[in-house]
PDB file of N, CA and C in Angstrom:
ATOM      1  N   GLU A   1       1.153 -30.025   4.464  1.00  0.00           N
ATOM      2  CA  GLU A   1       0.623 -30.039   5.895  1.00  0.00           C
ATOM      3  C   GLU A   1      -0.526 -29.558   6.284  1.00  0.00           C
ATOM      4  N   MET A   2      -0.625 -28.278   5.645  1.00  0.00           N
ATOM      5  CA  MET A   2      -2.051 -27.522   5.802  1.00  0.00           C
ATOM      6  C   MET A   2      -3.399 -28.314   5.119  1.00  0.00           C
ATOM      7  N   HIS A   3      -2.929 -29.004   3.792  1.00  0.00           N
ATOM      8  CA  HIS A   3      -4.065 -29.723   3.678  1.00  0.00           C
ATOM      9  C   HIS A   3      -4.414 -30.880   4.668  1.00  0.00           C
ATOM     10  N   ARG A   4      -3.498 -31.695   5.446  1.00  0.00           N
ATOM     11  CA  ARG A   4      -3.813 -32.628   6.161  1.00  0.00           C
ATOM     12  C   ARG A   4      -4.465 -32.050   7.321  1.00  0.00           C
ATOM     13  N   ILE A   5      -4.143 -31.024   7.624  1.00  0.00           N
ATOM     14  CA  ILE A   5      -4.672 -30.845   9.091  1.00  0.00           C
ATOM     15  C   ILE A   5      -6.193 -30.085   8.976  1.00  0.00           C
ATOM     16  N   LEU A   6      -6.274 -29.569   8.025  1.00  0.00           N
ATOM     17  CA  LEU A   6      -7.842 -28.884   7.686  1.00  0.00           C
ATOM     18  C   LEU A   6      -8.921 -29.524   7.790  1.00  0.00           C
ATOM     19  N   LYS A   7      -9.993 -29.195   8.114  1.00  0.00           N
ATOM     20  CA  LYS A   7     -11.186 -29.825   8.222  1.00  0.00           C
ATOM     21  C   LYS A   7     -11.672 -29.857   6.655  1.00  0.00           C
ATOM     22  N   PRO A   8     -12.641 -30.864   6.056  1.00  0.00           N
ATOM     23  CA  PRO A   8     -13.347 -30.804   5.017  1.00  0.00           C
ATOM     24  C   PRO A   8     -13.812 -29.281   4.574  1.00  0.00           C
ATOM     25  N   GLY A   9     -13.651 -28.757   3.659  1.00  0.00           N
ATOM     26  CA  GLY A   9     -14.265 -27.279   3.454  1.00  0.00           C
ATOM     27  C   GLY A   9     -13.406 -26.127   3.850  1.00  0.00           C
ATOM     28  N   GLY A  10     -12.387 -26.650   4.603  1.00  0.00           N
ATOM     29  CA  GLY A  10     -11.486 -25.418   4.973  1.00  0.00           C
ATOM     30  C   GLY A  10     -10.834 -24.690   4.050  1.00  0.00           C
ATOM     31  N   LYS A  11     -10.251 -23.718   4.985  1.00  0.00           N
ATOM     32  CA  LYS A  11      -9.548 -22.850   3.624  1.00  0.00           C
ATOM     33  C   LYS A  11      -7.992 -22.307   4.164  1.00  0.00           C
ATOM     34  N   ALA A  12      -7.351 -22.709   3.374  1.00  0.00           N
ATOM     35  CA  ALA A  12      -5.686 -22.271   3.573  1.00  0.00           C
ATOM     36  C   ALA A  12      -5.183 -20.896   2.901  1.00  0.00           C
ATOM     37  N   LEU A  13      -4.755 -19.964   3.824  1.00  0.00           N
ATOM     38  CA  LEU A  13      -4.540 -19.055   2.967  1.00  0.00           C
ATOM     39  C   LEU A  13      -2.742 -18.519   3.247  1.00  0.00           C
ATOM     40  N   MET A  14      -2.191 -18.318   2.497  1.00  0.00           N
ATOM     41  CA  MET A  14      -0.695 -18.168   2.101  1.00  0.00           C
ATOM     42  C   MET A  14      -0.571 -16.258   1.727  1.00  0.00           C
ATOM     43  N   SER A  15      -0.135 -15.255   2.593  1.00  0.00           N
ATOM     44  CA  SER A  15      -0.137 -14.283   2.207  1.00  0.00           C
ATOM     45  C   SER A  15       1.435 -13.817   1.816  1.00  0.00           C
ATOM     46  N   PHE A  16       1.540 -12.462   1.354  1.00  0.00           N
ATOM     47  CA  PHE A  16       3.085 -12.398   1.042  1.00  0.00           C
ATOM     48  C   PHE A  16       2.771 -10.786   0.120  1.00  0.00           C
ATOM     49  N   SER A  17       3.891  -9.926   0.237  1.00  0.00           N
ATOM     50  CA  SER A  17       4.348  -9.014  -0.447  1.00  0.00           C
ATOM     51  C   SER A  17       5.369  -9.283  -1.293  1.00  0.00           C
ATOM     52  N   ASN A  18       5.751  -8.428  -1.810  1.00  0.00           N
ATOM     53  CA  ASN A  18       6.956  -8.117  -2.857  1.00  0.00           C
ATOM     54  C   ASN A  18       8.297  -7.928  -2.221  1.00  0.00           C
ATOM     55  N   ARG A  19       8.323  -7.982  -0.920  1.00  0.00           N
ATOM     56  CA  ARG A  19       9.681  -7.495   0.173  1.00  0.00           C
ATOM     57  C   ARG A  19      10.194  -9.066   0.516  1.00  0.00           C
ATOM     58  N   CYS A  20      11.259  -9.263   0.173  1.00  0.00           N
ATOM     59  CA  CYS A  20      12.368 -10.529   1.050  1.00  0.00           C
ATOM     60  C   CYS A  20      13.714  -9.998   1.367  1.00  0.00           C
ATOM     61  N   PHE A  21      13.874 -10.838   1.689  1.00  0.00           N
ATOM     62  CA  PHE A  21      15.570 -10.683   2.125  1.00  0.00           C
ATOM     63  C   PHE A  21      16.068 -11.647   0.888  1.00  0.00           C
ATOM     64  N   PRO A  22      16.990 -11.192  -0.030  1.00  0.00           N
ATOM     65  CA  PRO A  22      17.483 -11.792  -0.915  1.00  0.00           C
ATOM     66  C   PRO A  22      18.184 -12.999  -0.829  1.00  0.00           C
ATOM     67  N   THR A  23      18.787 -13.011   0.214  1.00  0.00           N
ATOM     68  CA  THR A  23      19.885 -14.187   0.968  1.00  0.00           C
ATOM     69  C   THR A  23      19.040 -15.296   1.192  1.00  0.00           C
ATOM     70  N   LYS A  24      17.762 -14.995   1.600  1.00  0.00           N
ATOM     71  CA  LYS A  24      16.551 -16.156   2.051  1.00  0.00           C
ATOM     72  C   LYS A  24      15.930 -16.476   0.969  1.00  0.00           C
ATOM     73  N   ALA A  25      15.997 -16.153  -0.055  1.00  0.00           N
ATOM     74  CA  ALA A  25      14.937 -16.513  -1.038  1.00  0.00           C
ATOM     75  C   ALA A  25      15.397 -17.688  -2.166  1.00  0.00           C
ATOM     76  N   VAL A  26      14.306 -18.423  -2.750  1.00  0.00           N
ATOM     77  CA  VAL A  26      14.997 -19.200  -3.716  1.00  0.00           C
ATOM     78  C   VAL A  26      15.265 -18.471  -5.182  1.00  0.00           C
ATOM     79  N   ALA A  27      16.090 -18.469  -6.093  1.00  0.00           N
ATOM     80  CA  ALA A  27      16.363 -17.800  -7.245  1.00  0.00           C
ATOM     81  C   ALA A  27      15.229 -17.617  -8.101  1.00  0.00           C
ATOM     82  N   MET A  28      14.123 -18.374  -8.190  1.00  0.00           N
ATOM     83  CA  MET A  28      13.159 -18.540  -8.967  1.00  0.00           C
ATOM     84  C   MET A  28      12.177 -17.221  -8.366  1.00  0.00           C
ATOM     85  N   TRP A  29      12.557 -17.166  -7.087  1.00  0.00           N
ATOM     86  CA  TRP A  29      11.540 -15.896  -6.467  1.00  0.00           C
ATOM     87  C   TRP A  29      11.744 -14.619  -6.446  1.00  0.00           C
ATOM     88  N   LEU A  30      13.209 -14.710  -6.705  1.00  0.00           N
ATOM     89  CA  LEU A  30      14.021 -13.160  -7.175  1.00  0.00           C
ATOM     90  C   LEU A  30      13.781 -13.116  -8.371  1.00  0.00           C
ATOM     91  N   GLN A  31      13.409 -13.897  -9.292  1.00  0.00           N
ATOM     92  CA  GLN A  31      13.540 -13.752 -11.083  1.00  0.00           C
ATOM     93  C   GLN A  31      12.302 -13.468 -11.219  1.00  0.00           C
ATOM     94  N   ALA A  32      11.120 -13.875 -10.285  1.00  0.00           N
ATOM     95  CA  ALA A  32       9.754 -13.801 -10.851  1.00  0.00           C
ATOM     96  C   ALA A  32       9.473 -12.185 -10.491  1.00  0.00           C
ATOM     97  N   ASP A  33       8.337 -11.693 -11.380  1.00  0.00           N
ATOM     98  CA  ASP A  33       7.590 -10.426 -10.934  1.00  0.00           C
ATOM     99  C   ASP A  33       6.200 -10.834 -10.121  1.00  0.00           C
ATOM    100  N   ASP A  34       5.361  -9.763  -9.767  1.00  0.00           N
ATOM    101  CA  ASP A  34       4.419 -10.053  -8.819  1.00  0.00           C
ATOM    102  C   ASP A  34       3.604 -11.377  -9.259  1.00  0.00           C
ATOM    103  N   ILE A  35       3.167 -11.436 -10.710  1.00  0.00           N
ATOM    104  CA  ILE A  35       2.347 -12.648 -11.057  1.00  0.00           C
ATOM    105  C   ILE A  35       2.980 -13.788 -11.012  1.00  0.00           C
ATOM    106  N   GLY A  36       4.125 -13.808 -11.401  1.00  0.00           N
ATOM    107  CA  GLY A  36       5.209 -14.829 -11.089  1.00  0.00           C
ATOM    108  C   GLY A  36       5.208 -15.527 -10.067  1.00  0.00           C
ATOM    109  N   ARG A  37       5.085 -14.618  -8.818  1.00  0.00           N
ATOM    110  CA  ARG A  37       5.277 -15.227  -7.604  1.00  0.00           C
ATOM    111  C   ARG A  37       4.120 -15.798  -6.946  1.00  0.00           C
ATOM    112  N   LEU A  38       2.881 -15.108  -7.234  1.00  0.00           N
ATOM    113  CA  LEU A  38       1.548 -15.877  -7.400  1.00  0.00           C
ATOM    114  C   LEU A  38       1.358 -16.958  -8.156  1.00  0.00           C
ATOM    115  N   THR A  39       2.095 -17.388  -9.154  1.00  0.00           N
ATOM    116  CA  THR A  39       1.970 -18.736  -9.860  1.00  0.00           C
ATOM    117  C   THR A  39       2.937 -19.662  -8.851  1.00  0.00           C
ATOM    118  N   ILE A  40       3.885 -19.161  -8.774  1.00  0.00           N
ATOM    119  CA  ILE A  40       4.847 -20.089  -7.912  1.00  0.00           C
ATOM    120  C   ILE A  40       4.155 -20.980  -6.410  1.00  0.00           C
ATOM    121  N   VAL A  41       3.388 -19.690  -5.745  1.00  0.00           N
ATOM    122  CA  VAL A  41       2.548 -20.221  -4.475  1.00  0.00           C
ATOM    123  C   VAL A  41       1.527 -20.897  -4.622  1.00  0.00           C
ATOM    124  N   ALA A  42       0.825 -20.498  -5.842  1.00  0.00           N
ATOM    125  CA  ALA A  42      -0.506 -21.531  -6.137  1.00  0.00           C
ATOM    126  C   ALA A  42       0.168 -22.615  -6.822  1.00  0.00           C
ATOM    127  N   SER A  43       1.213 -22.841  -7.504  1.00  0.00           N
ATOM    128  CA  SER A  43       1.644 -23.996  -7.779  1.00  0.00           C
ATOM    129  C   SER A  43       1.906 -24.945  -6.678  1.00  0.00           C
ATOM    130  N   TYR A  44       2.773 -24.405  -5.484  1.00  0.00           N
ATOM    131  CA  TYR A  44       3.004 -25.163  -4.549  1.00  0.00           C
ATOM    132  C   TYR A  44       1.459 -25.944  -3.938  1.00  0.00           C
ATOM    133  N   PHE A  45       0.700 -24.920  -3.949  1.00  0.00           N
ATOM    134  CA  PHE A  45      -0.910 -25.578  -3.455  1.00  0.00           C
ATOM    135  C   PHE A  45      -1.299 -26.780  -4.286  1.00  0.00           C
ATOM    136  N   HIS A  46      -1.247 -26.266  -5.989  1.00  0.00           N
ATOM    137  CA  HIS A  46      -1.842 -27.353  -6.619  1.00  0.00           C
ATOM    138  C   HIS A  46      -1.006 -28.625  -6.783  1.00  0.00           C
ATOM    139  N   TYR A  47       0.158 -28.911  -6.674  1.00  0.00           N
ATOM    140  CA  TYR A  47       0.849 -29.949  -6.367  1.00  0.00           C
ATOM    141  C   TYR A  47       1.526 -30.901  -5.218  1.00  0.00           C
ATOM    142  N   ALA A  48       1.110 -29.957  -4.083  1.00  0.00           N
ATOM    143  CA  ALA A  48       1.279 -30.830  -3.124  1.00  0.00           C
ATOM    144  C   ALA A  48       0.001 -31.336  -2.685  1.00  0.00           C
ATOM    145  N   ALA A  49      -1.020 -31.082  -3.034  1.00  0.00           N
ATOM    146  CA  ALA A  49      -2.579 -31.999  -2.865  1.00  0.00           C
ATOM    147  C   ALA A  49      -3.629 -31.452  -3.700  1.00  0.00           C
ATOM    148  N   THR A  50      -4.750 -31.986  -3.722  1.00  0.00           N
ATOM    149  CA  THR A  50      -6.071 -32.069  -4.318  1.00  0.00           C
ATOM    150  C   THR A  50      -6.947 -31.190  -3.686  1.00  0.00           C
ATOM    151  N   TRP A  51      -7.159 -29.918  -4.426  1.00  0.00           N
ATOM    152  CA  TRP A  51      -7.963 -28.908  -3.545  1.00  0.00           C
ATOM    153  C   TRP A  51      -9.293 -28.550  -4.292  1.00  0.00           C
ATOM    154  N   ALA A  52     -10.265 -28.289  -3.644  1.00  0.00           N
ATOM    155  CA  ALA A  52     -11.208 -28.021  -3.953  1.00  0.00           C
ATOM    156  C   ALA A  52     -10.988 -26.973  -5.187  1.00  0.00           C
ATOM    157  N   SER A  53     -10.399 -25.751  -4.588  1.00  0.00           N
ATOM    158  CA  SER A  53     -10.313 -24.598  -5.245  1.00  0.00           C
ATOM    159  C   SER A  53      -9.062 -23.934  -5.303  1.00  0.00           C
ATOM    160  N   ILE A  54      -8.339 -23.210  -5.604  1.00  0.00           N
ATOM    161  CA  ILE A  54      -7.088 -22.489  -5.674  1.00  0.00           C
ATOM    162  C   ILE A  54      -7.296 -20.837  -5.865  1.00  0.00           C
ATOM    163  N   GLU A  55      -7.299 -19.735  -5.257  1.00  0.00           N
ATOM    164  CA  GLU A  55      -7.624 -18.878  -6.047  1.00  0.00           C
ATOM    165  C   GLU A  55      -6.237 -17.625  -5.623  1.00  0.00           C
ATOM    166  N   ALA A  56      -5.793 -16.900  -6.437  1.00  0.00           N
ATOM    167  CA  ALA A  56      -4.791 -15.845  -6.093  1.00  0.00           C
ATOM    168  C   ALA A  56      -5.333 -14.544  -6.413  1.00  0.00           C
ATOM    169  N   LEU A  57      -5.305 -13.760  -5.514  1.00  0.00           N
ATOM    170  CA  LEU A  57      -5.619 -12.449  -5.156  1.00  0.00           C
ATOM    171  C   LEU A  57      -4.488 -11.235  -4.788  1.00  0.00           C
ATOM    172  N   ASP A  58      -4.740 -10.372  -5.260  1.00  0.00           N
ATOM    173  CA  ASP A  58      -3.952  -8.933  -4.883  1.00  0.00           C
ATOM    174  C   ASP A  58      -5.118  -7.971  -4.463  1.00  0.00           C
ATOM    175  N   LEU A  59      -4.506  -7.887  -3.180  1.00  0.00           N
ATOM    176  CA  LEU A  59      -5.302  -6.882  -2.011  1.00  0.00           C
ATOM    177  C   LEU A  59      -5.277  -5.551  -2.349  1.00  0.00           C
ATOM    178  N   LYS A  60      -4.205  -5.217  -2.962  1.00  0.00           N
ATOM    179  CA  LYS A  60      -4.074  -3.708  -3.229  1.00  0.00           C
ATOM    180  C   LYS A  60      -5.026  -3.079  -3.810  1.00  0.00           C
ATOM    181  N   GLY A  61      -5.661  -2.001  -3.037  1.00  0.00           N
ATOM    182  CA  GLY A  61      -6.935  -1.295  -3.586  1.00  0.00           C
ATOM    183  C   GLY A  61      -6.472  -0.314  -4.849  1.00  0.00           C
ATOM    184  N   ALA A  62      -7.410  -0.164  -5.853  1.00  0.00           N
ATOM    185  CA  ALA A  62      -7.332   0.537  -6.952  1.00  0.00           C
ATOM    186  C   ALA A  62      -6.697   2.215  -6.522  1.00  0.00           C
ATOM    187  N   PRO A  63      -5.921   2.670  -7.069  1.00  0.00           N
ATOM    188  CA  PRO A  63      -5.361   4.082  -6.577  1.00  0.00           C
ATOM    189  C   PRO A  63      -6.363   4.940  -6.724  1.00  0.00           C
ATOM    190  N   GLN A  64      -6.284   5.819  -5.401  1.00  0.00           N
ATOM    191  CA  GLN A  64      -7.232   7.013  -5.230  1.00  0.00           C
ATOM    192  C   GLN A  64      -7.181   8.414  -6.054  1.00  0.00           C
ATOM    193  N   GLU A  65      -7.956   9.063  -6.464  1.00  0.00           N
ATOM    194  CA  GLU A  65      -7.422  10.398  -7.152  1.00  0.00           C
ATOM    195  C   GLU A  65      -7.127  11.167  -6.257  1.00  0.00           C
ATOM    196  N   THR A  66      -6.452  12.067  -6.827  1.00  0.00           N
ATOM    197  CA  THR A  66      -6.093  13.329  -5.737  1.00  0.00           C
ATOM    198  C   THR A  66      -6.851  14.307  -5.940  1.00  0.00           C
ATOM    199  N   PRO A  67      -7.567  14.870  -4.608  1.00  0.00           N
ATOM    200  CA  PRO A  67      -8.614  15.852  -4.473  1.00  0.00           C
ATOM    201  C   PRO A  67      -8.014  17.127  -5.618  1.00  0.00           C
ATOM    202  N   THR A  68      -9.267  17.685  -5.998  1.00  0.00           N
ATOM    203  CA  THR A  68      -8.869  19.063  -6.892  1.00  0.00           C
ATOM    204  C   THR A  68      -8.261  19.997  -5.937  1.00  0.00           C
ATOM    205  N   ARG A  69      -7.193  20.825  -6.251  1.00  0.00           N
ATOM    206  CA  ARG A  69      -6.657  21.696  -5.414  1.00  0.00           C
ATOM    207  C   ARG A  69      -7.684  23.000  -5.601  1.00  0.00           C
ATOM    208  N   PRO A  70      -7.853  23.750  -4.284  1.00  0.00           N
ATOM    209  CA  PRO A  70      -8.884  24.689  -4.556  1.00  0.00           C
ATOM    210  C   PRO A  70      -8.174  26.119  -5.427  1.00  0.00           C
ATOM    211  N   SER A  71      -8.463  26.915  -5.510  1.00  0.00           N
ATOM    212  CA  SER A  71      -7.762  28.012  -6.543  1.00  0.00           C
ATOM    213  C   SER A  71      -7.309  29.031  -5.502  1.00  0.00           C
ATOM    214  N   ALA A  72      -6.419  29.835  -5.890  1.00  0.00           N
ATOM    215  CA  ALA A  72      -5.514  30.949  -4.805  1.00  0.00           C
ATOM    216  C   ALA A  72      -6.788  31.683  -4.390  1.00  0.00           C
ATOM    217  N   LYS A  73      -7.712  32.110  -5.265  1.00  0.00           N
ATOM    218  CA  LYS A  73      -8.500  32.760  -4.484  1.00  0.00           C
ATOM    219  C   LYS A  73      -9.078  32.569  -3.519  1.00  0.00           C
ATOM    220  N   GLU A  74      -9.845  31.401  -3.705  1.00  0.00           N
ATOM    221  CA  GLU A  74     -10.446  30.233  -2.648  1.00  0.00           C
ATOM    222  C   GLU A  74      -9.561  30.085  -1.463  1.00  0.00           C
ATOM    223  N   ILE A  75      -8.390  29.788  -1.611  1.00  0.00           N
ATOM    224  CA  ILE A  75      -7.650  29.644  -0.172  1.00  0.00           C
ATOM    225  C   ILE A  75      -7.273  30.856   0.573  1.00  0.00           C
ATOM    226  N   LEU A  76      -7.470  32.257  -0.409  1.00  0.00           N
ATOM    227  CA  LEU A  76      -7.418  33.432   0.141  1.00  0.00           C
ATOM    228  C   LEU A  76      -8.496  33.831   1.210  1.00  0.00           C
ATOM    229  N   ALA A  77      -9.600  33.432   0.784  1.00  0.00           N
ATOM    230  CA  ALA A  77     -10.935  33.526   1.211  1.00  0.00           C
ATOM    231  C   ALA A  77     -11.197  32.950   2.354  1.00  0.00           C
ATOM    232  N   ASN A  78     -10.727  31.524   2.373  1.00  0.00           N
ATOM    233  CA  ASN A  78     -10.867  30.460   3.370  1.00  0.00           C
ATOM    234  C   ASN A  78      -9.760  29.549   3.482  1.00  0.00           C
ATOM    235  N   PRO A  79      -8.679  29.849   4.327  1.00  0.00           N
ATOM    236  CA  PRO A  79      -7.419  29.121   4.418  1.00  0.00           C
ATOM    237  C   PRO A  79      -7.399  28.012   4.802  1.00  0.00           C
ATOM    238  N   ALA A  80      -8.938  27.373   5.387  1.00  0.00           N
ATOM    239  CA  ALA A  80      -8.923  25.953   5.732  1.00  0.00           C
ATOM    240  C   ALA A  80      -8.795  25.342   4.657  1.00  0.00           C
ATOM    241  N   LEU A  81      -9.392  25.847   3.682  1.00  0.00           N
ATOM    242  CA  LEU A  81      -9.652  24.848   2.440  1.00  0.00           C
ATOM    243  C   LEU A  81      -8.349  24.419   2.020  1.00  0.00           C
ATOM    244  N   GLY A  82      -7.113  25.412   2.017  1.00  0.00           N
ATOM    245  CA  GLY A  82      -5.900  24.838   1.473  1.00  0.00           C
ATOM    246  C   GLY A  82      -5.231  23.690   2.576  1.00  0.00           C
ATOM    247  N   TRP A  83      -5.456  23.884   3.726  1.00  0.00           N
ATOM    248  CA  TRP A  83      -5.130  22.834   4.722  1.00  0.00           C
ATOM    249  C   TRP A  83      -5.688  21.472   4.683  1.00  0.00           C
ATOM    250  N   ALA A  84      -7.246  21.742   4.548  1.00  0.00           N
ATOM    251  CA  ALA A  84      -7.705  20.540   4.248  1.00  0.00           C
ATOM    252  C   ALA A  84      -7.402  19.822   2.947  1.00  0.00           C
ATOM    253  N   TRP A  85      -7.222  20.352   1.846  1.00  0.00           N
ATOM    254  CA  TRP A  85      -6.556  20.085   0.575  1.00  0.00           C
ATOM    255  C   TRP A  85      -5.307  19.294   0.585  1.00  0.00           C
ATOM    256  N   MET A  86      -4.543  20.142   1.452  1.00  0.00           N
ATOM    257  CA  MET A  86      -2.722  19.452   1.494  1.00  0.00           C
ATOM    258  C   MET A  86      -2.986  18.289   2.585  1.00  0.00           C
ATOM    259  N   ASN A  87      -3.765  18.368   3.486  1.00  0.00           N
ATOM    260  CA  ASN A  87      -3.766  16.874   4.228  1.00  0.00           C
ATOM    261  C   ASN A  87      -4.576  15.863   3.536  1.00  0.00           C
ATOM    262  N   SER A  88      -5.549  15.854   2.712  1.00  0.00           N
ATOM    263  CA  SER A  88      -6.302  15.123   2.034  1.00  0.00           C
ATOM    264  C   SER A  88      -5.297  14.341   0.897  1.00  0.00           C
ATOM    265  N   ALA A  89      -4.698  15.296   0.017  1.00  0.00           N
ATOM    266  CA  ALA A  89      -3.652  15.264  -0.936  1.00  0.00           C
ATOM    267  C   ALA A  89      -2.546  14.200  -0.534  1.00  0.00           C
ATOM    268  N   ALA A  90      -2.126  14.694   0.570  1.00  0.00           N
ATOM    269  CA  ALA A  90      -1.083  13.938   1.026  1.00  0.00           C
ATOM    270  C   ALA A  90      -1.605  12.405   1.849  1.00  0.00           C
ATOM    271  N   ALA A  91      -2.553  12.530   2.142  1.00  0.00           N
ATOM    272  CA  ALA A  91      -3.107  10.766   2.905  1.00  0.00           C
ATOM    273  C   ALA A  91      -3.238  10.348   1.520  1.00  0.00           C
ATOM    274  N   VAL A  92      -3.876  10.442   0.173  1.00  0.00           N
ATOM    275  CA  VAL A  92      -3.984   9.961  -1.062  1.00  0.00           C
ATOM    276  C   VAL A  92      -2.662   9.721  -1.146  1.00  0.00           C
ATOM    277  N   ALA A  93      -1.622  10.576  -1.640  1.00  0.00           N
ATOM    278  CA  ALA A  93      -0.211   9.955  -2.016  1.00  0.00           C
ATOM    279  C   ALA A  93       0.209   8.826  -1.271  1.00  0.00           C
ATOM    280  N   LYS A  94      -0.277   8.851   0.150  1.00  0.00           N
ATOM    281  CA  LYS A  94       0.550   8.095   0.934  1.00  0.00           C
ATOM    282  C   LYS A  94       0.022   6.543   0.915  1.00  0.00           C
ATOM    283  N   ASN A  95      -1.552   6.477   0.606  1.00  0.00           N
ATOM    284  CA  ASN A  95      -2.003   5.288   0.349  1.00  0.00           C
ATOM    285  C   ASN A  95      -1.737   5.201  -0.950  1.00  0.00           C
ATOM    286  N   ASN A  96      -1.467   5.718  -1.815  1.00  0.00           N
ATOM    287  CA  ASN A  96      -1.150   5.086  -3.597  1.00  0.00           C
ATOM    288  C   ASN A  96       0.116   4.408  -3.548  1.00  0.00           C
ATOM    289  N   GLN A  97       0.865   4.894  -2.548  1.00  0.00           N
ATOM    290  CA  GLN A  97       2.327   4.511  -2.745  1.00  0.00           C
ATOM    291  C   GLN A  97       2.637   3.066  -1.639  1.00  0.00           C
ATOM    292  N   GLY A  98       1.631   2.613  -1.093  1.00  0.00           N
ATOM    293  CA  GLY A  98       1.576   1.545   0.202  1.00  0.00           C
ATOM    294  C   GLY A  98       2.128   0.095  -0.746  1.00  0.00           C
ATOM    295  N   ASP A  99       2.704  -1.033  -0.544  1.00  0.00           N
ATOM    296  CA  ASP A  99       3.222  -2.245  -0.569  1.00  0.00           C
ATOM    297  C   ASP A  99       2.012  -2.934  -1.309  1.00  0.00           C
ATOM    298  N   PRO A 100       2.367  -3.621  -1.879  1.00  0.00           N
ATOM    299  CA  PRO A 100       1.427  -4.693  -2.506  1.00  0.00           C
ATOM    300  C   PRO A 100       1.242  -6.068  -1.435  1.00  0.00           C
ATOM    301  N   MET A 101       0.018  -6.527  -1.386  1.00  0.00           N
ATOM    302  CA  MET A 101      -0.092  -7.493  -0.707  1.00  0.00           C
ATOM    303  C   MET A 101      -1.211  -8.516  -1.309  1.00  0.00           C
ATOM    304  N   PHE A 102      -0.581 -10.023  -1.659  1.00  0.00           N
ATOM    305  CA  PHE A 102      -1.062 -11.104  -2.309  1.00  0.00           C
ATOM    306  C   PHE A 102      -1.549 -11.846  -1.393  1.00  0.00           C
ATOM    307  N   VAL A 103      -2.483 -12.679  -1.994  1.00  0.00           N
ATOM    308  CA  VAL A 103      -3.000 -14.062  -1.115  1.00  0.00           C
ATOM    309  C   VAL A 103      -3.418 -15.333  -2.179  1.00  0.00           C
ATOM    310  N   VAL A 104      -2.979 -16.036  -1.763  1.00  0.00           N
ATOM    311  CA  VAL A 104      -3.233 -17.273  -2.537  1.00  0.00           C
ATOM    312  C   VAL A 104      -4.229 -18.234  -1.455  1.00  0.00           C
ATOM    313  N   LYS A 105      -5.545 -18.617  -1.822  1.00  0.00           N
ATOM    314  CA  LYS A 105      -6.349 -18.896  -1.397  1.00  0.00           C
ATOM    315  C   LYS A 105      -6.968 -20.412  -1.654  1.00  0.00           C
ATOM    316  N   ALA A 106      -6.632 -21.660  -0.766  1.00  0.00           N
ATOM    317  CA  ALA A 106      -7.054 -22.923  -1.486  1.00  0.00           C
ATOM    318  C   ALA A 106      -8.277 -23.245  -0.515  1.00  0.00           C
ATOM    319  N   MET A 107      -9.214 -23.953  -0.973  1.00  0.00           N
ATOM    320  CA  MET A 107     -10.478 -24.745  -0.212  1.00  0.00           C
ATOM    321  C   MET A 107     -10.178 -26.143  -0.091  1.00  0.00           C
ATOM    322  N   LYS A 108     -10.280 -26.934   0.887  1.00  0.00           N
ATOM    323  CA  LYS A 108     -10.236 -28.328   0.833  1.00  0.00           C
ATOM    324  C   LYS A 108     -11.525 -28.877   0.444  1.00  0.00           C
ATOM    325  N   LYS A 109     -11.474 -29.887  -0.456  1.00  0.00           N
ATOM    326  CA  LYS A 109     -12.900 -30.473  -0.788  1.00  0.00           C
ATOM    327  C   LYS A 109     -13.733 -30.806   0.458  1.00  0.00           C
ATOM    328  N   THR A 110     -15.009 -30.869   0.328  1.00  0.00           N
ATOM    329  CA  THR A 110     -15.767 -31.204   1.386  1.00  0.00           C
ATOM    330  C   THR A 110     -15.963 -32.807   1.486  1.00  0.00           C
ATOM    331  N   GLU A 111     -15.529 -33.650   0.322  1.00  0.00           N
ATOM    332  CA  GLU A 111     -15.851 -35.146   0.415  1.00  0.00           C
ATOM    333  C   GLU A 111     -17.082 -35.322   0.547  1.00  0.00           C
TER     334      GLU A 111
END
């Protein structure tokens, strides 16, 4: 249906994460890993219509490096350094634990 209503050169995007309701998912989805799920969605595009291109994308960024902790001497001399490190380290940890996000993008031929 997406292929039918798109203009030539139009893009169809299907996004998903690795979260699901097991009672609502087909068995092969539950048995697949992240790469397998990308393959399933890309296969739906491939076998449903003739597209100019189909791409699978992982949108989760690379893990960030935790900032270096100031020494006890530096923290005693300037307590704000300890607070700044604690807040930035917590933000990095939260970012690194985020859910993955995947997109399969297909472009309709321009004819």
